[in-house]
Amino acid sequence: MLSASFHRFLWFSSLVALYSLVSSTTTRAAVTWTVDPFSPPSYPLAVRTPYLSAWLHQGDGKALNEDWPRFWTGSILGWAGFVRVDGTVYRFLGAPATTARVALAKQISAKFTSTQSTFVLAAGGIDLIVNFLSPVEPTNLVKQSVPFAYLAVTAQSKDGKSHSVQLYTDISAEWATGDNTLIANWTTSISNNVVTHQVSLRDQEPYAEDGDHIRHGAAYYSLAVSTGTTYRSGADIDVRDSFVANGTLDNSLDTNFRAVNDDWPVFALAQDMGNITSTPSDPIVFSIGHVRDPAVKYIVGGGILQDRSVYYWSAFSSVLDMISSFLSDYSSALSRANTLDAKVAADAAEVGSNYASIAALSIRQAFATIEITISKNSDGSWDSEDVLVFMKEISSNGNTNTVDVIFPAWPLFLYLNPSLGRDLLLPHFKYQSTGQYPNTFAIHDLGAHYPNAIGHNDGKDEHMPLEECGNMLIMTLSHYQKTGDKSILSTYYNLLDQWTQYLIDEALIPANQISTDDFAGPLVNQTNLAIKGIIGIRAMAEIACIM
């Protein structure tokens, strides 16, 4: 039997995917490559956090090498890839410019699962298998919180002959900013036998954004060093032309720090794959990520603003150590990802193949909206027991922990790890229990723009009183029903009762107000709000019986 939470998750993910399909601005023509299970509006490439979110937009059908990967807003994230086969160079990733002549690899297939997007391209006498893995690790807080994804490239001869193959990829400084006129600086280092490019803005501003990109932290691009590994940083055309001409890089580093759009500095890694036969090669595995610290500003009692860090800091002493661990874990991470993919596919297949496809497309997108955070003890050590999860409202105004955005994602957390759902609700309970929020109904969000969870002590958040009271009560009860954990019920019983009293007074004939469909504007006597209020009251009745 399928769990009720999985049915609810499938219902939610169906709506998300169908909305994306319906709202696509163009009608996609039939593509020339095979797709499995279907051609989505966008393929997730590196999708782990609100600030590591790279997609291949499809429009009317785009191969991996026909457009740039893009941030979820649509801005370009420069990520280029070439493969040199018997001296002839083919482009397989992005839309990079070169002065040298480069052929275009031919895309044969594209496939997505819950955690992976895989493209096969023909280049000369080989097939290139390009796999983008964004791990979803819901029961391991360290691994789930690591803000990195994998690019793994495998080659295989398709004509029975041996072929000499060299591989090249680079990223641009666009991964560090939403404003390409800002000045970037960068470094390249080798640590733990891993070569890493690091790029960041010269002028950092924690908790601030440009075009939904964070103005803080750094992007990292890495590869384990082996025989035939080379690297370079410099102007985009110069670095790419160097590989096209030579099949290798010279390990030179550009130290002319400048604006992101000034001769477009790029950070390249190359690997000689040797002679490729009909036996698939070992994968060449790159890691891409974005790291910042602190991560979220959160209001606690007395109006004090607390800097919170991402959970992985409880396990690693440096970013380079985290990268080394992440790369060395690739084989195991792939195995865990395949297991999760199979679990979701099997569970969803009992409902139908369309459900399975839509569920798979939804999971990375949902998990990439959240960050798992911890605080520090008075002695400076990490308090890994103080776990709070924060969510960015993506594709709208960027609110922090919007209750009616958490609500439709809630079944996913119940399905994969209800504790993450609890830790996503706790910031609301903790803040509102301090008494700093002046209204008697449940707050709409914890901050006007992520990653600022600074509350609304003036009470002037976007009021959805019936919507959010009902949502909080329903989610709280369902968490207990899934886990048997009474901690929220007992600790915040008075707050839950306060919201219920508001529903008793206001839900029967809803006053003029907005619901989660806020684009419709305020309306009086909305039936959906009355029904949600009734269900919320019933949820509190269940909670009272439990207590």
Coordinates of C-alpha atoms in Angstrom, one line a residue:
M1 CA 0.0 0.0 0.0
L2 CA 1.2 3.5 -0.8
S3 CA 1.4 5.9 2.2
A4 CA -1.1 8.7 2.3
S5 CA 1.8 11.2 2.4
F6 CA 3.1 9.8 -0.9
H7 CA -0.3 10.2 -2.5
R8 CA -0.4 13.8 -1.3
F9 CA 3.1 14.4 -2.6
L10 CA 2.2 13.0 -6.0
W11 CA -0.9 15.3 -6.1
F12 CA 1.3 18.3 -5.2
S13 CA 4.0 17.5 -7.7
S14 CA 1.5 16.9 -10.4
L15 CA 0.1 20.4 -10.0
V16 CA 3.6 21.9 -9.9
A17 CA 4.7 20.2 -13.1
L18 CA 1.4 20.7 -14.9
Y19 CA 1.5 24.4 -14.1
S20 CA 5.1 24.6 -15.4
L21 CA 4.0 22.9 -18.6
V22 CA 0.9 25.0 -19.1
S23 CA 2.7 28.3 -18.3
S24 CA 5.6 27.7 -20.7
T25 CA 5.9 30.7 -23.0
T26 CA 6.5 28.6 -26.1
T27 CA 5.2 25.4 -27.5
R28 CA 8.1 23.0 -27.8
A29 CA 8.5 21.4 -31.2
A30 CA 9.4 17.7 -31.4
V31 CA 13.0 17.3 -30.5
T32 CA 15.4 15.2 -32.7
W33 CA 16.8 13.1 -29.8
T34 CA 15.1 10.5 -27.7
V35 CA 13.7 11.6 -24.3
D36 CA 12.9 9.7 -21.2
P37 CA 10.3 10.1 -19.7
F38 CA 9.4 13.3 -21.5
S39 CA 10.9 16.7 -22.6
P40 CA 10.4 19.0 -19.6
P41 CA 10.3 22.8 -19.6
S42 CA 13.8 22.7 -18.0
Y43 CA 16.3 20.0 -17.1
P44 CA 17.8 20.4 -13.6
L45 CA 21.6 20.4 -13.9
A46 CA 23.2 21.5 -10.7
V47 CA 20.2 22.2 -8.3
R48 CA 20.9 22.0 -4.6
T49 CA 20.1 25.4 -2.9
P50 CA 18.5 28.7 -3.7
Y51 CA 21.9 29.9 -4.9
L52 CA 23.1 26.7 -6.6
S53 CA 20.4 26.3 -9.2
A54 CA 21.5 25.7 -12.8
W55 CA 19.0 24.5 -15.5
L56 CA 18.9 23.8 -19.2
H57 CA 15.8 25.7 -20.4
Q58 CA 14.1 23.9 -23.2
G59 CA 12.0 26.5 -25.0
D60 CA 11.2 24.8 -28.3
G61 CA 13.8 22.1 -27.6
K62 CA 17.5 22.8 -26.8
A63 CA 20.3 20.3 -26.8
L64 CA 22.9 20.5 -24.0
N65 CA 25.2 22.3 -26.4
E66 CA 22.7 24.7 -27.9
D67 CA 22.3 27.1 -25.0
W68 CA 23.9 28.2 -21.8
P69 CA 22.9 26.7 -18.5
R70 CA 20.8 29.3 -16.7
F71 CA 20.0 30.3 -13.1
W72 CA 16.3 29.8 -12.2
T73 CA 15.7 33.4 -13.0
G74 CA 16.9 32.9 -16.6
S75 CA 20.3 34.6 -16.2
I76 CA 23.2 32.8 -17.8
L77 CA 25.6 30.7 -15.8
G78 CA 28.6 30.2 -18.0
W79 CA 29.4 26.5 -18.1
A80 CA 31.2 25.2 -21.2
G81 CA 32.4 21.8 -22.3
F82 CA 34.6 20.5 -25.2
V83 CA 35.8 17.0 -26.0
R84 CA 38.8 16.4 -28.3
V85 CA 38.5 13.2 -30.3
D86 CA 41.5 12.2 -32.4
G87 CA 42.5 15.8 -32.7
T88 CA 39.0 17.1 -33.6
V89 CA 37.3 19.3 -31.0
Y90 CA 33.5 19.1 -30.4
R91 CA 31.4 21.3 -28.1
F92 CA 29.1 19.3 -25.8
L93 CA 28.1 21.9 -23.1
G94 CA 27.0 25.5 -23.3
A95 CA 27.3 28.0 -26.1
P96 CA 30.9 29.2 -25.8
A97 CA 32.6 31.4 -28.3
T98 CA 36.0 30.5 -29.8
T99 CA 38.0 31.8 -32.6
A100 CA 39.1 28.3 -33.5
R101 CA 36.9 26.0 -35.5
V102 CA 34.8 23.7 -33.2
A103 CA 32.3 21.0 -34.3
L104 CA 29.0 20.5 -32.6
A105 CA 28.5 17.1 -30.9
K106 CA 25.1 15.6 -31.8
Q107 CA 22.7 15.0 -28.9
I108 CA 21.3 11.4 -29.1
S109 CA 19.2 11.3 -25.9
A110 CA 18.2 13.1 -22.7
K111 CA 16.8 11.5 -19.5
F112 CA 15.9 12.7 -16.1
T113 CA 15.2 10.9 -12.8
S114 CA 14.6 12.3 -9.3
T115 CA 18.2 13.1 -8.8
Q116 CA 19.9 13.0 -12.2
S117 CA 19.8 14.5 -15.7
T118 CA 21.8 12.5 -18.3
F119 CA 22.6 13.4 -21.9
V120 CA 24.3 11.3 -24.5
L121 CA 26.1 13.1 -27.4
A122 CA 27.9 11.6 -30.4
A123 CA 31.4 13.2 -31.0
G124 CA 33.5 11.6 -33.8
G125 CA 33.9 7.9 -33.1
I126 CA 32.7 8.1 -29.5
D127 CA 29.5 8.6 -27.4
L128 CA 29.9 11.0 -24.5
I129 CA 27.6 10.3 -21.5
V130 CA 27.2 13.5 -19.5
N131 CA 25.5 13.0 -16.1
F132 CA 24.4 15.8 -13.8
L133 CA 23.8 14.5 -10.3
S134 CA 22.2 16.8 -7.6
P135 CA 22.1 14.5 -4.6
V136 CA 18.9 14.4 -2.5
E137 CA 19.9 13.0 0.9
P138 CA 16.9 13.7 3.1
T139 CA 17.9 11.5 6.1
N140 CA 21.6 12.7 6.3
L141 CA 21.7 16.3 7.3
V142 CA 25.4 16.8 6.6
K143 CA 25.1 15.4 3.1
Q144 CA 21.8 17.1 2.3
S145 CA 23.2 20.5 3.4
V146 CA 26.4 20.3 1.3
P147 CA 25.8 22.9 -1.5
F148 CA 27.5 21.0 -4.3
A149 CA 26.5 18.9 -7.3
Y150 CA 28.4 16.6 -9.6
L151 CA 29.1 16.6 -13.4
A152 CA 30.4 13.2 -14.4
V153 CA 31.5 12.5 -18.0
T154 CA 32.1 9.0 -19.5
A155 CA 33.2 8.2 -23.0
Q156 CA 32.8 5.0 -25.0
S157 CA 33.8 4.1 -28.6
K158 CA 30.8 3.4 -30.8
D159 CA 32.7 2.1 -33.9
G160 CA 34.9 -0.6 -32.3
K161 CA 38.0 1.5 -32.7
S162 CA 40.3 3.1 -30.2
H163 CA 40.1 6.9 -30.0
S164 CA 42.4 9.5 -28.2
V165 CA 40.1 11.7 -26.1
Q166 CA 40.7 14.8 -24.1
L167 CA 38.0 16.6 -22.0
Y168 CA 37.6 20.3 -21.1
T169 CA 35.1 22.2 -19.0
D170 CA 35.0 25.7 -17.5
I171 CA 32.8 28.0 -15.5
S172 CA 32.5 31.7 -15.7
A173 CA 32.4 34.3 -12.8
E174 CA 28.7 34.5 -13.5
W175 CA 28.3 31.8 -10.9
A176 CA 29.3 34.3 -8.2
T177 CA 26.9 37.2 -9.0
G178 CA 23.7 38.5 -10.4
D179 CA 25.4 41.7 -11.6
N180 CA 28.1 41.1 -14.3
T181 CA 29.4 44.7 -13.9
L182 CA 30.8 43.9 -10.4
I183 CA 34.4 43.1 -9.9
A184 CA 35.4 39.5 -9.1
N185 CA 38.5 38.0 -7.7
W186 CA 39.6 34.4 -7.7
T187 CA 42.1 31.8 -6.7
T188 CA 43.2 28.3 -7.8
S189 CA 44.6 25.8 -5.3
I190 CA 45.5 22.1 -5.0
S191 CA 44.6 20.5 -1.7
N192 CA 44.0 16.9 -0.8
N193 CA 44.9 16.0 -4.5
V194 CA 42.0 18.1 -5.8
V195 CA 42.4 21.2 -8.0
T196 CA 39.9 23.9 -7.2
H197 CA 39.0 27.2 -8.7
Q198 CA 37.3 29.6 -6.3
V199 CA 35.6 32.8 -7.6
S200 CA 33.8 35.5 -5.6
L201 CA 32.9 39.1 -5.6
R202 CA 35.5 41.5 -4.4
D203 CA 33.0 43.5 -2.4
Q204 CA 30.9 41.1 -0.3
E205 CA 27.6 41.9 1.4
P206 CA 26.1 39.1 3.6
Y207 CA 22.3 38.7 3.3
A208 CA 22.1 40.9 0.2
E209 CA 21.1 39.8 -3.4
D210 CA 21.4 41.0 -7.0
G211 CA 18.7 39.5 -9.2
D212 CA 18.2 36.7 -6.7
H213 CA 21.9 35.8 -6.7
I214 CA 23.5 36.2 -3.3
R215 CA 26.1 38.9 -3.1
H216 CA 28.2 36.9 -0.6
G217 CA 30.3 33.8 -0.6
A218 CA 32.1 32.0 -3.5
A219 CA 31.6 29.5 -6.3
Y220 CA 33.9 26.5 -6.4
Y221 CA 34.8 24.3 -9.4
S222 CA 36.9 21.2 -8.7
L223 CA 38.4 18.0 -10.1
A224 CA 40.5 15.3 -8.5
V225 CA 44.1 15.4 -9.8
S226 CA 45.4 12.5 -11.8
T227 CA 47.8 11.9 -14.7
G228 CA 46.8 14.3 -17.5
T229 CA 44.9 16.8 -15.3
T230 CA 45.6 20.5 -16.3
Y231 CA 43.9 23.8 -15.5
R232 CA 43.9 27.5 -16.3
S233 CA 42.1 30.7 -15.6
G234 CA 41.9 33.7 -18.0
A235 CA 39.8 35.4 -20.6
D236 CA 37.2 33.1 -22.0
I237 CA 38.2 33.0 -25.7
D238 CA 41.9 32.7 -24.8
V239 CA 41.5 29.8 -22.5
R240 CA 39.1 27.9 -24.7
D241 CA 41.2 28.5 -27.8
S242 CA 44.3 27.1 -26.0
F243 CA 42.5 23.8 -25.3
V244 CA 41.2 23.6 -28.9
A245 CA 44.6 24.1 -30.2
N246 CA 46.5 21.8 -27.8
G247 CA 44.1 19.4 -26.1
T248 CA 45.6 20.5 -22.8
L249 CA 46.0 23.6 -20.6
D250 CA 49.2 25.1 -19.3
N251 CA 48.3 25.7 -15.6
S252 CA 48.7 29.4 -16.0
L253 CA 46.6 31.7 -13.8
D254 CA 45.1 35.1 -14.5
T255 CA 45.7 37.6 -11.7
N256 CA 44.0 40.6 -13.4
F257 CA 40.9 40.8 -11.2
R258 CA 38.2 42.6 -13.0
A259 CA 34.5 42.9 -13.7
V260 CA 32.7 39.7 -14.6
N261 CA 31.9 41.0 -18.1
D262 CA 35.3 42.4 -18.8
D263 CA 37.0 39.8 -21.0
W264 CA 34.8 37.2 -19.2
P265 CA 37.3 35.4 -16.9
V266 CA 36.7 31.7 -16.9
F267 CA 38.1 28.9 -14.8
A268 CA 38.9 25.8 -16.7
L269 CA 39.8 22.1 -15.9
A270 CA 41.0 19.6 -18.5
Q271 CA 41.6 15.9 -18.4
D272 CA 43.3 13.6 -20.8
M273 CA 41.1 10.5 -20.9
G274 CA 43.6 8.5 -22.9
N275 CA 42.5 5.9 -25.4
I276 CA 38.8 5.2 -25.4
T277 CA 37.5 1.7 -26.5
S278 CA 34.1 0.1 -26.6
T279 CA 34.4 -0.4 -22.8
P280 CA 33.0 2.7 -21.1
S281 CA 35.7 4.8 -19.5
D282 CA 35.8 5.6 -15.8
P283 CA 33.9 8.8 -15.2
I284 CA 35.7 12.1 -15.0
V285 CA 33.9 13.8 -12.0
F286 CA 33.7 17.5 -11.5
S287 CA 32.1 19.3 -8.5
I288 CA 30.3 22.6 -8.7
G289 CA 29.1 24.5 -5.7
H290 CA 28.4 27.8 -4.0
V291 CA 29.4 28.4 -0.3
R292 CA 28.7 31.3 2.0
D293 CA 28.9 31.8 5.8
P294 CA 26.8 32.9 7.6
A295 CA 23.8 31.8 5.6
V296 CA 20.6 33.1 7.3
K297 CA 19.9 35.9 9.7
Y298 CA 17.2 34.9 12.2
I299 CA 15.3 36.9 14.8
V300 CA 15.3 35.4 18.3
G301 CA 13.9 36.7 21.6
G302 CA 14.3 40.4 22.4
G303 CA 14.8 41.3 18.8
I304 CA 18.3 39.9 18.7
L305 CA 19.4 38.9 15.2
Q306 CA 21.2 35.6 15.1
D307 CA 23.7 34.6 12.3
R308 CA 23.1 30.9 11.4
S309 CA 25.4 28.7 9.4
V310 CA 24.6 25.7 7.2
Y311 CA 24.7 22.3 8.9
Y312 CA 27.7 20.9 7.0
W313 CA 30.0 23.1 9.1
S314 CA 29.4 20.6 12.0
A315 CA 31.4 18.0 10.0
F316 CA 34.0 20.0 8.0
S317 CA 36.7 22.4 9.1
S318 CA 37.1 24.0 5.6
V319 CA 35.5 24.3 2.2
L320 CA 38.4 22.4 0.6
D321 CA 38.0 19.5 3.0
M322 CA 34.2 19.4 2.2
I323 CA 35.0 19.4 -1.6
S324 CA 37.6 16.6 -1.1
S325 CA 35.0 14.5 0.8
F326 CA 32.3 15.2 -1.7
L327 CA 34.4 14.1 -4.7
S328 CA 35.6 11.0 -3.0
D329 CA 32.0 10.1 -2.1
Y330 CA 30.9 10.1 -5.7
S331 CA 30.5 6.4 -6.3
S332 CA 28.5 6.0 -3.0
A333 CA 26.5 9.1 -3.7
L334 CA 25.5 7.8 -7.1
S335 CA 24.5 4.5 -5.6
R336 CA 22.3 6.2 -3.0
A337 CA 20.8 8.4 -5.8
N338 CA 20.0 5.4 -7.9
T339 CA 18.3 3.8 -4.8
L340 CA 16.2 6.9 -4.2
D341 CA 15.3 7.2 -7.9
A342 CA 14.1 3.6 -7.9
K343 CA 12.1 4.1 -4.7
V344 CA 10.2 7.1 -6.1
A345 CA 9.7 5.4 -9.5
A346 CA 8.4 2.2 -7.9
D347 CA 6.1 4.0 -5.5
A348 CA 4.8 6.3 -8.1
A349 CA 4.3 3.6 -10.7
E350 CA 1.6 2.1 -8.6
V351 CA -0.4 5.3 -9.3
G352 CA 0.7 5.7 -12.9
S353 CA 3.6 6.4 -15.3
N354 CA 2.7 10.1 -15.6
Y355 CA 2.8 10.5 -11.8
A356 CA 6.2 8.8 -11.7
S357 CA 7.5 11.2 -14.3
I358 CA 6.1 14.3 -12.7
A359 CA 7.3 13.3 -9.2
A360 CA 10.8 12.7 -10.5
L361 CA 10.9 16.2 -12.0
S362 CA 9.7 17.8 -8.8
I363 CA 12.1 16.5 -6.2
R364 CA 15.3 18.4 -6.9
Q365 CA 13.3 21.6 -7.4
A366 CA 11.6 21.3 -4.0
F367 CA 14.7 20.4 -2.0
A368 CA 16.8 23.1 -3.6
T369 CA 14.6 25.7 -2.0
I370 CA 15.7 24.8 1.6
E371 CA 18.9 25.2 3.7
I372 CA 19.5 23.3 6.9
T373 CA 21.1 25.6 9.5
I374 CA 22.6 25.5 13.0
S375 CA 23.9 28.0 15.5
K376 CA 26.9 28.2 17.7
N377 CA 27.3 27.6 21.4
S378 CA 28.7 30.3 23.7
D379 CA 32.2 28.7 23.4
G380 CA 32.1 29.0 19.6
S381 CA 31.4 25.3 18.9
W382 CA 28.6 24.2 16.6
D383 CA 25.3 23.4 18.2
S384 CA 24.2 20.6 15.9
E385 CA 21.0 20.0 18.1
D386 CA 19.7 23.5 17.2
V387 CA 18.5 22.7 13.7
L388 CA 16.3 25.1 11.8
V389 CA 15.4 24.8 8.1
F390 CA 14.7 27.8 6.0
M391 CA 13.0 28.0 2.6
K392 CA 13.2 30.7 -0.1
E393 CA 10.0 31.5 -2.0
I394 CA 11.4 31.1 -5.5
S395 CA 9.9 32.5 -8.7
S396 CA 7.9 35.2 -6.9
N397 CA 9.0 37.8 -4.3
G398 CA 11.6 35.7 -2.4
N399 CA 10.0 35.7 1.0
T400 CA 11.5 33.5 3.7
N401 CA 9.6 30.5 5.0
T402 CA 6.3 31.5 3.5
V403 CA 3.7 29.3 5.2
D404 CA 1.5 28.8 2.1
V405 CA 4.6 27.8 0.1
I406 CA 5.7 25.3 2.7
F407 CA 2.2 23.8 2.7
P408 CA 2.2 22.5 -0.9
A409 CA 5.7 21.1 -0.4
W410 CA 4.8 19.6 2.9
P411 CA 3.8 16.1 1.6
L412 CA 7.3 15.7 0.1
F413 CA 8.9 16.1 3.5
L414 CA 6.4 13.8 5.1
Y415 CA 7.3 11.2 2.5
L416 CA 11.1 11.4 2.6
N417 CA 11.8 12.8 6.1
P418 CA 9.2 14.3 8.4
S419 CA 11.9 15.7 10.7
L420 CA 12.9 18.1 8.0
G421 CA 9.3 19.3 7.9
R422 CA 9.3 19.8 11.7
D423 CA 12.5 21.8 11.4
L424 CA 11.0 23.9 8.7
L425 CA 8.0 24.8 10.9
L426 CA 10.1 25.4 14.1
P427 CA 11.4 28.9 13.0
H428 CA 7.7 30.0 12.9
F429 CA 6.8 28.5 16.2
K430 CA 10.0 29.9 17.9
Y431 CA 9.5 33.4 16.6
Q432 CA 5.8 33.7 17.3
S433 CA 6.1 32.2 20.8
T434 CA 8.4 35.2 21.7
G435 CA 5.4 37.5 21.4
Q436 CA 7.2 39.8 19.0
Y437 CA 4.6 39.3 16.3
P438 CA 1.7 41.5 17.4
N439 CA -1.2 39.7 15.5
T440 CA -3.2 36.9 16.9
F441 CA -3.2 34.9 13.6
A442 CA -0.4 32.9 12.1
I443 CA 2.3 35.0 10.3
H444 CA 2.6 34.7 6.5
D445 CA 6.4 34.6 6.3
L446 CA 9.5 35.2 8.4
G447 CA 11.1 37.8 6.3
A448 CA 10.3 39.9 3.2
H449 CA 13.3 38.6 1.4
Y450 CA 15.6 35.5 1.8
P451 CA 18.0 34.9 3.5
N452 CA 16.6 37.4 6.1
A453 CA 14.3 35.7 8.6
I454 CA 14.0 38.8 10.7
G455 CA 10.2 38.5 11.3
H456 CA 7.6 41.2 11.2
N457 CA 7.6 42.9 14.6
D458 CA 5.4 45.6 13.1
G459 CA 2.8 43.0 12.1
K460 CA 2.9 44.2 8.5
D461 CA 3.6 41.0 6.7
E462 CA 1.3 40.0 3.8
H463 CA -1.8 38.9 5.8
M464 CA -3.4 35.6 4.9
P465 CA -4.8 34.9 8.3
L466 CA -7.3 32.1 7.6
E467 CA -4.9 30.5 5.0
E468 CA -1.9 30.4 7.3
C469 CA -3.7 29.5 10.5
G470 CA -5.3 26.5 8.8
N471 CA -2.0 25.5 7.1
M472 CA 0.0 25.6 10.4
L473 CA -2.6 23.5 12.2
I474 CA -2.9 20.9 9.4
M475 CA 0.8 20.5 9.0
T476 CA 1.4 20.3 12.8
L477 CA -1.1 17.5 13.2
S478 CA 0.1 15.6 10.1
H479 CA 3.7 15.7 11.4
Y480 CA 2.5 14.0 14.6
Q481 CA 0.4 11.5 12.7
K482 CA 3.4 10.5 10.6
T483 CA 6.0 10.4 13.5
G484 CA 4.2 10.1 16.8
D485 CA 6.4 13.0 18.0
K486 CA 4.5 15.3 20.4
S487 CA 7.2 17.9 20.8
I488 CA 5.6 20.6 18.8
L489 CA 2.1 19.9 20.1
S490 CA 3.3 20.1 23.8
T491 CA 5.7 23.0 23.4
Y492 CA 3.5 25.3 21.3
Y493 CA 0.0 24.1 22.4
N494 CA -1.0 27.6 23.5
L495 CA 0.0 29.1 20.1
L496 CA -1.9 26.4 18.2
D497 CA -5.0 27.1 20.4
Q498 CA -4.6 30.9 19.7
W499 CA -4.7 30.3 16.0
T500 CA -7.7 27.9 16.4
Q501 CA -9.7 30.6 18.3
Y502 CA -9.0 32.9 15.4
L503 CA -10.5 30.3 13.0
I504 CA -13.5 29.8 15.2
D505 CA -14.2 33.6 15.1
E506 CA -13.4 34.2 11.5
A507 CA -13.6 31.1 9.3
L508 CA -17.4 30.6 8.9
I509 CA -17.9 33.7 6.8
P510 CA -14.4 34.8 5.7
A511 CA -13.8 38.5 5.6
N512 CA -12.2 40.4 2.7
Q513 CA -8.7 38.9 2.5
I514 CA -6.2 37.1 0.2
S515 CA -5.6 33.4 0.0
T516 CA -2.6 31.6 -1.3
D517 CA -3.9 32.6 -4.8
D518 CA -2.8 36.2 -3.9
F519 CA -2.6 37.1 -7.6
A520 CA -6.5 37.1 -7.5
G521 CA -6.4 39.9 -4.9
P522 CA -8.6 40.1 -1.8
L523 CA -12.0 38.6 -1.9
V524 CA -14.8 38.2 0.6
N525 CA -16.4 34.9 1.7
Q526 CA -14.0 32.6 -0.1
T527 CA -15.2 29.0 0.1
N528 CA -11.7 27.5 0.1
L529 CA -10.8 29.6 3.1
A530 CA -13.9 28.6 5.0
I531 CA -13.1 24.9 4.2
K532 CA -9.5 25.3 5.3
G533 CA -10.7 27.0 8.5
I534 CA -13.0 24.1 9.3
I535 CA -10.3 21.5 8.6
G536 CA -7.9 23.5 10.8
I537 CA -10.4 23.6 13.7
R538 CA -10.8 19.8 13.3
A539 CA -7.0 19.4 13.3
M540 CA -6.9 21.2 16.7
A541 CA -9.6 19.0 18.0
E542 CA -7.4 16.0 17.2
I543 CA -4.4 17.7 18.8
A544 CA -6.4 18.4 22.0
C545 CA -7.4 14.7 22.2
I546 CA -3.8 13.7 21.7
M547 CA -2.7 15.9 24.5

